[in-house]
Amino acid sequence: MSASAALQIALIAHLKADPAVSGHLGERIFDNAPVGASYPYLTLGPAQEIDDSADCVDGSECFQQIDIWTQEGGSQMSAKTICGAVRQSIRHSDLELADPYALVLVDVTSWSVIGDPDEKVAHGIVTVRALVDGS
């Protein structure tokens, strides 16, 4: 398993367990949404892992995109609200990563809401940065 995979598993578990997030999404928090998933829902988008090792430290800097999908006639209000809840949840978290990984730092570096080719859908994007020790 990679540091990025350990982070992915921890993020999904954390967001599902947080009532501030699941209150908006219910059980619709996915790695990859099933066909026909009902709105709103959250999926994981692109991820990047950068080696951040040093003497005696096997470290990684991980980036994970979290996507929020809402459908309210094109309104971005729910997407913004859910992005805010996800941001607050992650910023104040102490994620438990699978051995041998340990979280050093996690933060939300940005979030945005954009339109979608389907004009009834709004797309929220939350970018997470984590430093992970793999020693």
CSV table of C-alpha atoms in Angstrom, one decimal:
chain,number,residue,atom,x,y,z
A,1,MET,CA,0.0,0.0,0.0
A,2,SER,CA,1.2,3.5,-0.7
A,3,ALA,CA,0.9,6.6,1.6
A,4,SER,CA,-1.6,8.0,-0.9
A,5,ALA,CA,-3.8,4.8,-0.6
A,6,ALA,CA,-3.6,5.0,3.2
A,7,LEU,CA,-4.7,8.6,3.1
A,8,GLN,CA,-7.6,7.8,0.7
A,9,ILE,CA,-8.9,5.0,3.0
A,10,ALA,CA,-8.6,7.3,6.1
A,11,LEU,CA,-10.3,10.2,4.4
A,12,ILE,CA,-13.3,8.2,3.3
A,13,ALA,CA,-13.7,6.6,6.7
A,14,HIS,CA,-13.4,10.0,8.4
A,15,LEU,CA,-15.9,11.8,6.2
A,16,LYS,CA,-18.4,9.0,6.6
A,17,ALA,CA,-18.1,9.1,10.4
A,18,ASP,CA,-18.4,12.9,10.6
A,19,PRO,CA,-22.1,13.9,11.2
A,20,ALA,CA,-21.4,17.4,9.8
A,21,VAL,CA,-20.5,15.9,6.5
A,22,SER,CA,-22.8,12.8,6.5
A,23,GLY,CA,-25.7,15.1,7.5
A,24,HIS,CA,-25.5,16.6,4.0
A,25,LEU,CA,-24.6,13.4,2.1
A,26,GLY,CA,-25.9,10.4,4.1
A,27,GLU,CA,-24.1,7.3,2.9
A,28,ARG,CA,-23.3,8.9,-0.5
A,29,ILE,CA,-19.5,9.2,0.2
A,30,PHE,CA,-17.6,7.2,-2.4
A,31,ASP,CA,-14.2,6.4,-3.7
A,32,ASN,CA,-15.9,6.2,-7.1
A,33,ALA,CA,-19.7,6.7,-7.4
A,34,PRO,CA,-21.8,3.9,-8.6
A,35,VAL,CA,-23.8,4.5,-11.8
A,36,GLY,CA,-27.0,6.3,-11.0
A,37,ALA,CA,-25.9,7.7,-7.6
A,38,SER,CA,-28.4,10.2,-6.3
A,39,TYR,CA,-27.4,13.8,-5.6
A,40,PRO,CA,-25.7,15.2,-3.6
A,41,TYR,CA,-22.7,12.9,-3.3
A,42,LEU,CA,-18.9,13.0,-2.8
A,43,THR,CA,-16.2,11.2,-4.7
A,44,LEU,CA,-12.4,11.1,-4.7
A,45,GLY,CA,-10.7,12.7,-7.7
A,46,PRO,CA,-7.1,12.9,-8.8
A,47,ALA,CA,-4.3,12.2,-6.3
A,48,GLN,CA,-0.6,12.9,-6.3
A,49,GLU,CA,2.2,11.6,-4.1
A,50,ILE,CA,5.6,13.2,-3.9
A,51,ASP,CA,8.6,11.7,-2.2
A,52,ASP,CA,9.4,13.8,0.8
A,53,SER,CA,12.1,11.6,2.4
A,54,ALA,CA,15.1,12.8,4.3
A,55,ASP,CA,17.8,11.1,6.4
A,56,CYS,CA,16.1,8.4,8.6
A,57,VAL,CA,12.6,9.5,7.4
A,58,ASP,CA,10.6,7.8,4.7
A,59,GLY,CA,8.1,10.6,4.0
A,60,SER,CA,5.5,11.5,1.4
A,61,GLU,CA,3.6,14.7,0.5
A,62,CYS,CA,0.2,13.6,-0.7
A,63,PHE,CA,-2.5,15.6,-2.5
A,64,GLN,CA,-6.0,14.4,-2.8
A,65,GLN,CA,-8.9,16.0,-4.7
A,66,ILE,CA,-12.3,15.5,-3.2
A,67,ASP,CA,-15.3,16.2,-5.5
A,68,ILE,CA,-18.7,17.2,-4.4
A,69,TRP,CA,-21.6,16.9,-6.8
A,70,THR,CA,-25.0,18.6,-6.3
A,71,GLN,CA,-28.0,19.0,-8.5
A,72,GLU,CA,-30.2,22.0,-7.7
A,73,GLY,CA,-31.0,23.5,-11.0
A,74,GLY,CA,-27.4,24.9,-11.3
A,75,SER,CA,-27.4,26.6,-7.9
A,76,GLN,CA,-24.0,26.4,-6.2
A,77,MET,CA,-25.2,27.0,-2.7
A,78,SER,CA,-25.3,23.3,-1.5
A,79,ALA,CA,-22.0,22.6,-3.1
A,80,LYS,CA,-20.5,25.5,-1.3
A,81,THR,CA,-22.1,24.4,2.0
A,82,ILE,CA,-20.8,20.9,1.6
A,83,CYS,CA,-17.3,22.0,0.6
A,84,GLY,CA,-17.2,24.1,3.8
A,85,ALA,CA,-18.3,21.1,5.9
A,86,VAL,CA,-15.6,18.9,4.3
A,87,ARG,CA,-13.0,21.6,4.9
A,88,GLN,CA,-13.9,22.0,8.6
A,89,SER,CA,-13.9,18.3,9.1
A,90,ILE,CA,-10.5,17.7,7.6
A,91,ARG,CA,-8.8,20.7,9.1
A,92,HIS,CA,-9.6,19.5,12.6
A,93,SER,CA,-9.0,15.8,12.1
A,94,ASP,CA,-6.5,13.4,13.4
A,95,LEU,CA,-6.7,10.8,10.6
A,96,GLU,CA,-5.7,7.3,11.5
A,97,LEU,CA,-3.6,5.8,8.6
A,98,ALA,CA,-2.9,2.1,8.1
A,99,ASP,CA,0.4,0.8,9.3
A,100,PRO,CA,3.2,1.6,8.6
A,101,TYR,CA,2.0,5.1,7.8
A,102,ALA,CA,1.4,8.0,10.3
A,103,LEU,CA,-0.1,11.4,9.6
A,104,VAL,CA,2.2,14.3,10.3
A,105,LEU,CA,0.0,17.1,8.9
A,106,VAL,CA,-3.3,17.4,7.0
A,107,ASP,CA,-4.9,20.6,5.7
A,108,VAL,CA,-7.2,21.8,3.0
A,109,THR,CA,-5.2,24.0,0.7
A,110,SER,CA,-8.2,25.3,-1.4
A,111,TRP,CA,-11.7,24.6,-2.4
A,112,SER,CA,-13.8,25.9,-5.3
A,113,VAL,CA,-17.2,25.4,-7.0
A,114,ILE,CA,-17.6,25.3,-10.7
A,115,GLY,CA,-20.3,24.6,-13.2
A,116,ASP,CA,-20.7,21.3,-15.1
A,117,PRO,CA,-21.6,20.5,-18.7
A,118,ASP,CA,-25.0,19.5,-17.2
A,119,GLU,CA,-26.2,23.0,-16.3
A,120,LYS,CA,-28.3,21.5,-13.4
A,121,VAL,CA,-25.1,20.2,-11.6
A,122,ALA,CA,-22.6,22.1,-9.5
A,123,HIS,CA,-19.2,20.6,-8.9
A,124,GLY,CA,-17.3,21.4,-5.7
A,125,ILE,CA,-13.5,20.7,-5.5
A,126,VAL,CA,-11.7,20.4,-2.2
A,127,THR,CA,-7.9,20.0,-2.4
A,128,VAL,CA,-6.3,18.2,0.6
A,129,ARG,CA,-2.5,18.2,1.4
A,130,ALA,CA,-1.1,15.7,3.8
A,131,LEU,CA,2.4,14.9,5.0
A,132,VAL,CA,2.8,11.3,5.8
A,133,ASP,CA,5.6,9.4,7.6
A,134,GLY,CA,6.1,5.9,6.3
A,135,SER,CA,8.9,4.8,8.6
